[in-house]
Amino acid sequence: MAHYRLKIRTAYNDRQVVLEDENGKLVGIVNNAEVDKCDKRNTYSFKNNDEDQIILALKTLRFWDLNVGKYYVITDDSTEMIKETPGQNLILFRAEGKIDGERFVAKETNDGHLKLLLDKQTICLIEERHGKSGAFIDMHEDIEEGSKLFAVCVLMYFMFKQYLRQSSELDHILDYRVDFN
């Protein structure tokens, strides 16, 4: 596994989320992006050192979507969709789709990490470590840093974080009890 770290870098009063390898070398930058009919707060781009850009966008949820997120993977050549699994997403994060024709799954583990699979093989594990800033990414060596799959793995972390914020709000609402006495 190759090891990476997402960090917030501040330079000249500008904050960026950067991805560095285990030697501290810059691999890419994550920025907000805009896509029509997608949530502006939850649309991100990953730009690697070759200036290739991949966008992962959360489709704006409507009432009848029943809180099932749909994510668009957008490149210059194609648009693919990853969709949360209805029912399962009430307990743990899980999204599935196809990336370049292969089955892609992003799922939350029981210990709160994000595990990414391609055709049932683990290709990436993302975790936050308490007391350390940023996220730590372990990526299978066969996944090239300039590939669409690499960028999708990195960007799925941000969708996972959005899901956790949303489910935390739902938990708070469900835990709210009214005492009429």
JSON list of C-alpha atoms in Angstrom, two decimals:
[
{"chain": "A", "resi": 1, "resn": "MET", "atom": "CA", "xyz": [0.00, 0.00, 0.00]},
{"chain": "A", "resi": 2, "resn": "ALA", "atom": "CA", "xyz": [1.12, 3.53, -0.77]},
{"chain": "A", "resi": 3, "resn": "HIS", "atom": "CA", "xyz": [0.54, 6.06, 2.00]},
{"chain": "A", "resi": 4, "resn": "TYR", "atom": "CA", "xyz": [-0.86, 9.57, 1.57]},
{"chain": "A", "resi": 5, "resn": "ARG", "atom": "CA", "xyz": [-2.18, 12.33, 3.78]},
{"chain": "A", "resi": 6, "resn": "LEU", "atom": "CA", "xyz": [-4.81, 15.00, 3.20]},
{"chain": "A", "resi": 7, "resn": "LYS", "atom": "CA", "xyz": [-3.79, 18.23, 4.91]},
{"chain": "A", "resi": 8, "resn": "ILE", "atom": "CA", "xyz": [-4.90, 21.82, 5.09]},
{"chain": "A", "resi": 9, "resn": "ARG", "atom": "CA", "xyz": [-2.11, 24.05, 3.88]},
{"chain": "A", "resi": 10, "resn": "THR", "atom": "CA", "xyz": [-2.10, 27.78, 4.51]},
{"chain": "A", "resi": 11, "resn": "ALA", "atom": "CA", "xyz": [0.00, 30.05, 2.32]},
{"chain": "A", "resi": 12, "resn": "TYR", "atom": "CA", "xyz": [-0.38, 33.79, 1.85]},
{"chain": "A", "resi": 13, "resn": "ASN", "atom": "CA", "xyz": [-3.75, 33.81, 3.69]},
{"chain": "A", "resi": 14, "resn": "ASP", "atom": "CA", "xyz": [-5.06, 31.14, 1.31]},
{"chain": "A", "resi": 15, "resn": "ARG", "atom": "CA", "xyz": [-6.16, 27.74, 2.62]},
{"chain": "A", "resi": 16, "resn": "GLN", "atom": "CA", "xyz": [-6.01, 24.66, 0.43]},
{"chain": "A", "resi": 17, "resn": "VAL", "atom": "CA", "xyz": [-6.59, 20.98, 0.99]},
{"chain": "A", "resi": 18, "resn": "VAL", "atom": "CA", "xyz": [-3.57, 19.18, -0.38]},
{"chain": "A", "resi": 19, "resn": "LEU", "atom": "CA", "xyz": [-2.68, 15.53, -0.80]},
{"chain": "A", "resi": 20, "resn": "GLU", "atom": "CA", "xyz": [0.90, 14.60, 0.02]},
{"chain": "A", "resi": 21, "resn": "ASP", "atom": "CA", "xyz": [2.69, 11.29, -0.25]},
{"chain": "A", "resi": 22, "resn": "GLU", "atom": "CA", "xyz": [4.53, 9.75, 2.69]},
{"chain": "A", "resi": 23, "resn": "ASN", "atom": "CA", "xyz": [7.62, 11.85, 1.85]},
{"chain": "A", "resi": 24, "resn": "GLY", "atom": "CA", "xyz": [5.67, 15.12, 1.97]},
{"chain": "A", "resi": 25, "resn": "LYS", "atom": "CA", "xyz": [5.67, 15.54, -1.83]},
{"chain": "A", "resi": 26, "resn": "LEU", "atom": "CA", "xyz": [2.59, 17.26, -3.25]},
{"chain": "A", "resi": 27, "resn": "VAL", "atom": "CA", "xyz": [0.43, 14.81, -5.23]},
{"chain": "A", "resi": 28, "resn": "GLY", "atom": "CA", "xyz": [-2.64, 16.96, -5.84]},
{"chain": "A", "resi": 29, "resn": "ILE", "atom": "CA", "xyz": [-4.96, 19.71, -4.64]},
{"chain": "A", "resi": 30, "resn": "VAL", "atom": "CA", "xyz": [-8.64, 19.46, -3.69]},
{"chain": "A", "resi": 31, "resn": "ASN", "atom": "CA", "xyz": [-10.86, 22.47, -4.42]},
{"chain": "A", "resi": 32, "resn": "ASN", "atom": "CA", "xyz": [-14.55, 23.25, -4.50]},
{"chain": "A", "resi": 33, "resn": "ALA", "atom": "CA", "xyz": [-16.10, 23.05, -7.96]},
{"chain": "A", "resi": 34, "resn": "GLU", "atom": "CA", "xyz": [-19.43, 23.96, -9.53]},
{"chain": "A", "resi": 35, "resn": "VAL", "atom": "CA", "xyz": [-21.62, 21.66, -11.61]},
{"chain": "A", "resi": 36, "resn": "ASP", "atom": "CA", "xyz": [-25.18, 22.37, -12.75]},
{"chain": "A", "resi": 37, "resn": "LYS", "atom": "CA", "xyz": [-27.88, 20.67, -10.65]},
{"chain": "A", "resi": 38, "resn": "CYS", "atom": "CA", "xyz": [-25.32, 19.66, -8.02]},
{"chain": "A", "resi": 39, "resn": "ASP", "atom": "CA", "xyz": [-24.84, 20.84, -4.44]},
{"chain": "A", "resi": 40, "resn": "LYS", "atom": "CA", "xyz": [-22.30, 23.68, -4.48]},
{"chain": "A", "resi": 41, "resn": "ARG", "atom": "CA", "xyz": [-21.10, 22.87, -0.96]},
{"chain": "A", "resi": 42, "resn": "ASN", "atom": "CA", "xyz": [-20.49, 19.22, -1.83]},
{"chain": "A", "resi": 43, "resn": "THR", "atom": "CA", "xyz": [-18.84, 19.34, -5.24]},
{"chain": "A", "resi": 44, "resn": "TYR", "atom": "CA", "xyz": [-15.08, 18.90, -5.29]},
{"chain": "A", "resi": 45, "resn": "SER", "atom": "CA", "xyz": [-12.29, 18.67, -7.82]},
{"chain": "A", "resi": 46, "resn": "PHE", "atom": "CA", "xyz": [-8.96, 16.92, -7.55]},
{"chain": "A", "resi": 47, "resn": "LYS", "atom": "CA", "xyz": [-6.17, 18.35, -9.67]},
{"chain": "A", "resi": 48, "resn": "ASN", "atom": "CA", "xyz": [-3.00, 16.29, -9.88]},
{"chain": "A", "resi": 49, "resn": "ASN", "atom": "CA", "xyz": [0.51, 17.48, -10.71]},
{"chain": "A", "resi": 50, "resn": "ASP", "atom": "CA", "xyz": [-0.16, 17.01, -14.44]},
{"chain": "A", "resi": 51, "resn": "GLU", "atom": "CA", "xyz": [-3.06, 19.51, -14.12]},
{"chain": "A", "resi": 52, "resn": "ASP", "atom": "CA", "xyz": [-5.60, 16.75, -14.88]},
{"chain": "A", "resi": 53, "resn": "GLN", "atom": "CA", "xyz": [-8.85, 17.46, -13.07]},
{"chain": "A", "resi": 54, "resn": "ILE", "atom": "CA", "xyz": [-11.53, 15.02, -11.87]},
{"chain": "A", "resi": 55, "resn": "ILE", "atom": "CA", "xyz": [-14.76, 16.29, -10.29]},
{"chain": "A", "resi": 56, "resn": "LEU", "atom": "CA", "xyz": [-16.97, 14.43, -7.82]},
{"chain": "A", "resi": 57, "resn": "ALA", "atom": "CA", "xyz": [-20.33, 16.17, -7.41]},
{"chain": "A", "resi": 58, "resn": "LEU", "atom": "CA", "xyz": [-23.29, 15.42, -5.14]},
{"chain": "A", "resi": 59, "resn": "LYS", "atom": "CA", "xyz": [-26.52, 15.80, -7.10]},
{"chain": "A", "resi": 60, "resn": "THR", "atom": "CA", "xyz": [-28.86, 18.23, -5.35]},
{"chain": "A", "resi": 61, "resn": "LEU", "atom": "CA", "xyz": [-31.23, 16.14, -3.26]},
{"chain": "A", "resi": 62, "resn": "ARG", "atom": "CA", "xyz": [-34.95, 16.53, -3.77]},
{"chain": "A", "resi": 63, "resn": "PHE", "atom": "CA", "xyz": [-37.65, 15.40, -1.37]},
{"chain": "A", "resi": 64, "resn": "TRP", "atom": "CA", "xyz": [-38.47, 12.26, -3.35]},
{"chain": "A", "resi": 65, "resn": "ASP", "atom": "CA", "xyz": [-34.81, 11.17, -3.43]},
{"chain": "A", "resi": 66, "resn": "LEU", "atom": "CA", "xyz": [-35.41, 9.88, 0.13]},
{"chain": "A", "resi": 67, "resn": "ASN", "atom": "CA", "xyz": [-31.97, 11.01, 1.27]},
{"chain": "A", "resi": 68, "resn": "VAL", "atom": "CA", "xyz": [-30.16, 8.71, -1.18]},
{"chain": "A", "resi": 69, "resn": "GLY", "atom": "CA", "xyz": [-27.15, 10.59, -2.52]},
{"chain": "A", "resi": 70, "resn": "LYS", "atom": "CA", "xyz": [-26.10, 10.39, -6.14]},
{"chain": "A", "resi": 71, "resn": "TYR", "atom": "CA", "xyz": [-22.55, 11.35, -7.01]},
{"chain": "A", "resi": 72, "resn": "TYR", "atom": "CA", "xyz": [-21.31, 12.24, -10.48]},
{"chain": "A", "resi": 73, "resn": "VAL", "atom": "CA", "xyz": [-17.71, 11.47, -11.47]},
{"chain": "A", "resi": 74, "resn": "ILE", "atom": "CA", "xyz": [-16.90, 13.99, -14.18]},
{"chain": "A", "resi": 75, "resn": "THR", "atom": "CA", "xyz": [-13.86, 14.05, -16.46]},
{"chain": "A", "resi": 76, "resn": "ASP", "atom": "CA", "xyz": [-13.25, 15.75, -19.80]},
{"chain": "A", "resi": 77, "resn": "ASP", "atom": "CA", "xyz": [-14.33, 12.52, -21.53]},
{"chain": "A", "resi": 78, "resn": "SER", "atom": "CA", "xyz": [-17.13, 11.04, -19.43]},
{"chain": "A", "resi": 79, "resn": "THR", "atom": "CA", "xyz": [-19.63, 11.25, -16.60]},
{"chain": "A", "resi": 80, "resn": "GLU", "atom": "CA", "xyz": [-20.30, 8.23, -14.39]},
{"chain": "A", "resi": 81, "resn": "MET", "atom": "CA", "xyz": [-22.59, 7.85, -11.38]},
{"chain": "A", "resi": 82, "resn": "ILE", "atom": "CA", "xyz": [-22.07, 6.41, -7.91]},
{"chain": "A", "resi": 83, "resn": "LYS", "atom": "CA", "xyz": [-25.20, 6.06, -5.80]},
{"chain": "A", "resi": 84, "resn": "GLU", "atom": "CA", "xyz": [-25.77, 5.50, -2.09]},
{"chain": "A", "resi": 85, "resn": "THR", "atom": "CA", "xyz": [-27.39, 2.16, -1.32]},
{"chain": "A", "resi": 86, "resn": "PRO", "atom": "CA", "xyz": [-30.99, 2.77, -0.16]},
{"chain": "A", "resi": 87, "resn": "GLY", "atom": "CA", "xyz": [-31.71, 1.37, 3.29]},
{"chain": "A", "resi": 88, "resn": "GLN", "atom": "CA", "xyz": [-28.09, 0.60, 4.10]},
{"chain": "A", "resi": 89, "resn": "ASN", "atom": "CA", "xyz": [-27.21, 4.29, 4.13]},
{"chain": "A", "resi": 90, "resn": "LEU", "atom": "CA", "xyz": [-29.38, 4.75, 7.23]},
{"chain": "A", "resi": 91, "resn": "ILE", "atom": "CA", "xyz": [-26.88, 2.79, 9.34]},
{"chain": "A", "resi": 92, "resn": "LEU", "atom": "CA", "xyz": [-23.50, 3.07, 7.63]},
{"chain": "A", "resi": 93, "resn": "PHE", "atom": "CA", "xyz": [-22.30, 4.91, 4.53]},
{"chain": "A", "resi": 94, "resn": "ARG", "atom": "CA", "xyz": [-22.34, 2.79, 1.39]},
{"chain": "A", "resi": 95, "resn": "ALA", "atom": "CA", "xyz": [-22.28, 3.89, -2.24]},
{"chain": "A", "resi": 96, "resn": "GLU", "atom": "CA", "xyz": [-21.90, 1.82, -5.40]},
{"chain": "A", "resi": 97, "resn": "GLY", "atom": "CA", "xyz": [-21.37, 2.44, -9.08]},
{"chain": "A", "resi": 98, "resn": "LYS", "atom": "CA", "xyz": [-19.11, 1.68, -12.00]},
{"chain": "A", "resi": 99, "resn": "ILE", "atom": "CA", "xyz": [-15.79, 3.34, -12.68]},
{"chain": "A", "resi": 100, "resn": "ASP", "atom": "CA", "xyz": [-14.44, 2.57, -16.15]},
{"chain": "A", "resi": 101, "resn": "GLY", "atom": "CA", "xyz": [-16.80, -0.42, -16.33]},
{"chain": "A", "resi": 102, "resn": "GLU", "atom": "CA", "xyz": [-15.68, -1.99, -13.04]},
{"chain": "A", "resi": 103, "resn": "ARG", "atom": "CA", "xyz": [-17.85, -2.25, -9.91]},
{"chain": "A", "resi": 104, "resn": "PHE", "atom": "CA", "xyz": [-16.82, 0.37, -7.36]},
{"chain": "A", "resi": 105, "resn": "VAL", "atom": "CA", "xyz": [-17.99, 0.34, -3.72]},
{"chain": "A", "resi": 106, "resn": "ALA", "atom": "CA", "xyz": [-17.33, 2.91, -1.01]},
{"chain": "A", "resi": 107, "resn": "LYS", "atom": "CA", "xyz": [-18.39, 1.79, 2.45]},
{"chain": "A", "resi": 108, "resn": "GLU", "atom": "CA", "xyz": [-18.00, 2.76, 6.06]},
{"chain": "A", "resi": 109, "resn": "THR", "atom": "CA", "xyz": [-16.36, 0.13, 8.24]},
{"chain": "A", "resi": 110, "resn": "ASN", "atom": "CA", "xyz": [-17.59, -0.74, 11.72]},
{"chain": "A", "resi": 111, "resn": "ASP", "atom": "CA", "xyz": [-14.70, 1.27, 13.19]},
{"chain": "A", "resi": 112, "resn": "GLY", "atom": "CA", "xyz": [-15.65, 4.42, 11.25]},
{"chain": "A", "resi": 113, "resn": "HIS", "atom": "CA", "xyz": [-13.12, 4.32, 8.41]},
{"chain": "A", "resi": 114, "resn": "LEU", "atom": "CA", "xyz": [-13.87, 4.54, 4.69]},
{"chain": "A", "resi": 115, "resn": "LYS", "atom": "CA", "xyz": [-13.06, 1.42, 2.69]},
{"chain": "A", "resi": 116, "resn": "LEU", "atom": "CA", "xyz": [-13.05, 1.51, -1.12]},
{"chain": "A", "resi": 117, "resn": "LEU", "atom": "CA", "xyz": [-13.32, -1.59, -3.26]},
{"chain": "A", "resi": 118, "resn": "LEU", "atom": "CA", "xyz": [-13.00, -2.31, -6.97]},
{"chain": "A", "resi": 119, "resn": "ASP", "atom": "CA", "xyz": [-14.50, -5.62, -8.11]},
{"chain": "A", "resi": 120, "resn": "LYS", "atom": "CA", "xyz": [-14.58, -6.81, -4.47]},
{"chain": "A", "resi": 121, "resn": "GLN", "atom": "CA", "xyz": [-10.87, -6.08, -3.91]},
{"chain": "A", "resi": 122, "resn": "THR", "atom": "CA", "xyz": [-9.88, -3.46, -1.33]},
{"chain": "A", "resi": 123, "resn": "ILE", "atom": "CA", "xyz": [-8.03, -0.69, -3.11]},
{"chain": "A", "resi": 124, "resn": "CYS", "atom": "CA", "xyz": [-8.06, 2.06, -0.50]},
{"chain": "A", "resi": 125, "resn": "LEU", "atom": "CA", "xyz": [-8.63, 2.69, 3.21]},
{"chain": "A", "resi": 126, "resn": "ILE", "atom": "CA", "xyz": [-9.09, 6.22, 4.56]},
{"chain": "A", "resi": 127, "resn": "GLU", "atom": "CA", "xyz": [-9.00, 7.06, 8.25]},
{"chain": "A", "resi": 128, "resn": "GLU", "atom": "CA", "xyz": [-8.79, 9.99, 10.58]},
{"chain": "A", "resi": 129, "resn": "ARG", "atom": "CA", "xyz": [-6.55, 9.53, 13.58]},
{"chain": "A", "resi": 130, "resn": "HIS", "atom": "CA", "xyz": [-7.46, 11.26, 16.81]},
{"chain": "A", "resi": 131, "resn": "GLY", "atom": "CA", "xyz": [-4.98, 13.91, 17.80]},
{"chain": "A", "resi": 132, "resn": "LYS", "atom": "CA", "xyz": [-3.67, 14.25, 14.23]},
{"chain": "A", "resi": 133, "resn": "SER", "atom": "CA", "xyz": [-4.96, 16.68, 11.66]},
{"chain": "A", "resi": 134, "resn": "GLY", "atom": "CA", "xyz": [-6.06, 15.58, 8.23]},
{"chain": "A", "resi": 135, "resn": "ALA", "atom": "CA", "xyz": [-6.90, 12.16, 6.89]},
{"chain": "A", "resi": 136, "resn": "PHE", "atom": "CA", "xyz": [-4.60, 9.24, 6.19]},
{"chain": "A", "resi": 137, "resn": "ILE", "atom": "CA", "xyz": [-5.02, 7.31, 2.96]},
{"chain": "A", "resi": 138, "resn": "ASP", "atom": "CA", "xyz": [-3.62, 3.86, 2.22]},
{"chain": "A", "resi": 139, "resn": "MET", "atom": "CA", "xyz": [-3.92, 3.19, -1.52]},
{"chain": "A", "resi": 140, "resn": "HIS", "atom": "CA", "xyz": [-3.12, -0.02, -3.38]},
{"chain": "A", "resi": 141, "resn": "GLU", "atom": "CA", "xyz": [0.17, 0.34, -5.30]},
{"chain": "A", "resi": 142, "resn": "ASP", "atom": "CA", "xyz": [-1.51, -0.59, -8.61]},
{"chain": "A", "resi": 143, "resn": "ILE", "atom": "CA", "xyz": [-3.64, 2.58, -8.53]},
{"chain": "A", "resi": 144, "resn": "GLU", "atom": "CA", "xyz": [-1.72, 5.25, -10.43]},
{"chain": "A", "resi": 145, "resn": "GLU", "atom": "CA", "xyz": [-1.61, 8.76, -8.95]},
{"chain": "A", "resi": 146, "resn": "GLY", "atom": "CA", "xyz": [-2.77, 10.32, -12.23]},
{"chain": "A", "resi": 147, "resn": "SER", "atom": "CA", "xyz": [-5.74, 8.00, -12.72]},
{"chain": "A", "resi": 148, "resn": "LYS", "atom": "CA", "xyz": [-9.44, 8.75, -12.44]},
{"chain": "A", "resi": 149, "resn": "LEU", "atom": "CA", "xyz": [-9.79, 5.95, -9.88]},
{"chain": "A", "resi": 150, "resn": "PHE", "atom": "CA", "xyz": [-7.12, 7.53, -7.66]},
{"chain": "A", "resi": 151, "resn": "ALA", "atom": "CA", "xyz": [-8.91, 10.89, -7.72]},
{"chain": "A", "resi": 152, "resn": "VAL", "atom": "CA", "xyz": [-12.31, 9.29, -7.00]},
{"chain": "A", "resi": 153, "resn": "CYS", "atom": "CA", "xyz": [-10.87, 7.48, -3.98]},
{"chain": "A", "resi": 154, "resn": "VAL", "atom": "CA", "xyz": [-9.48, 10.74, -2.60]},
{"chain": "A", "resi": 155, "resn": "LEU", "atom": "CA", "xyz": [-12.68, 12.70, -3.26]},
{"chain": "A", "resi": 156, "resn": "MET", "atom": "CA", "xyz": [-15.00, 10.04, -1.79]},
{"chain": "A", "resi": 157, "resn": "TYR", "atom": "CA", "xyz": [-13.57, 11.00, 1.60]},
{"chain": "A", "resi": 158, "resn": "PHE", "atom": "CA", "xyz": [-15.32, 14.38, 1.32]},
{"chain": "A", "resi": 159, "resn": "MET", "atom": "CA", "xyz": [-18.64, 12.74, 0.43]},
{"chain": "A", "resi": 160, "resn": "PHE", "atom": "CA", "xyz": [-18.20, 10.39, 3.39]},
{"chain": "A", "resi": 161, "resn": "LYS", "atom": "CA", "xyz": [-17.62, 13.38, 5.69]},
{"chain": "A", "resi": 162, "resn": "GLN", "atom": "CA", "xyz": [-20.76, 15.05, 4.31]},
{"chain": "A", "resi": 163, "resn": "TYR", "atom": "CA", "xyz": [-22.74, 11.86, 4.99]},
{"chain": "A", "resi": 164, "resn": "LEU", "atom": "CA", "xyz": [-21.43, 11.74, 8.57]},
{"chain": "A", "resi": 165, "resn": "ARG", "atom": "CA", "xyz": [-22.48, 15.36, 9.19]},
{"chain": "A", "resi": 166, "resn": "GLN", "atom": "CA", "xyz": [-25.92, 14.66, 7.76]},
{"chain": "A", "resi": 167, "resn": "SER", "atom": "CA", "xyz": [-26.43, 11.42, 9.71]},
{"chain": "A", "resi": 168, "resn": "SER", "atom": "CA", "xyz": [-25.29, 13.17, 12.91]},
{"chain": "A", "resi": 169, "resn": "GLU", "atom": "CA", "xyz": [-28.03, 15.76, 12.41]},
{"chain": "A", "resi": 170, "resn": "LEU", "atom": "CA", "xyz": [-30.56, 12.96, 11.83]},
{"chain": "A", "resi": 171, "resn": "ASP", "atom": "CA", "xyz": [-29.39, 11.15, 14.98]},
{"chain": "A", "resi": 172, "resn": "HIS", "atom": "CA", "xyz": [-29.87, 14.37, 16.95]},
{"chain": "A", "resi": 173, "resn": "ILE", "atom": "CA", "xyz": [-33.42, 14.73, 15.63]},
{"chain": "A", "resi": 174, "resn": "LEU", "atom": "CA", "xyz": [-34.26, 11.09, 16.39]},
{"chain": "A", "resi": 175, "resn": "ASP", "atom": "CA", "xyz": [-32.80, 11.35, 19.90]},
{"chain": "A", "resi": 176, "resn": "TYR", "atom": "CA", "xyz": [-34.85, 14.45, 20.69]},
{"chain": "A", "resi": 177, "resn": "ARG", "atom": "CA", "xyz": [-37.58, 13.58, 23.15]},
{"chain": "A", "resi": 178, "resn": "VAL", "atom": "CA", "xyz": [-40.44, 15.78, 24.23]},
{"chain": "A", "resi": 179, "resn": "ASP", "atom": "CA", "xyz": [-41.68, 15.47, 27.80]},
{"chain": "A", "resi": 180, "resn": "PHE", "atom": "CA", "xyz": [-45.32, 16.54, 28.02]},
{"chain": "A", "resi": 181, "resn": "ASN", "atom": "CA", "xyz": [-45.52, 16.13, 31.82]}
]
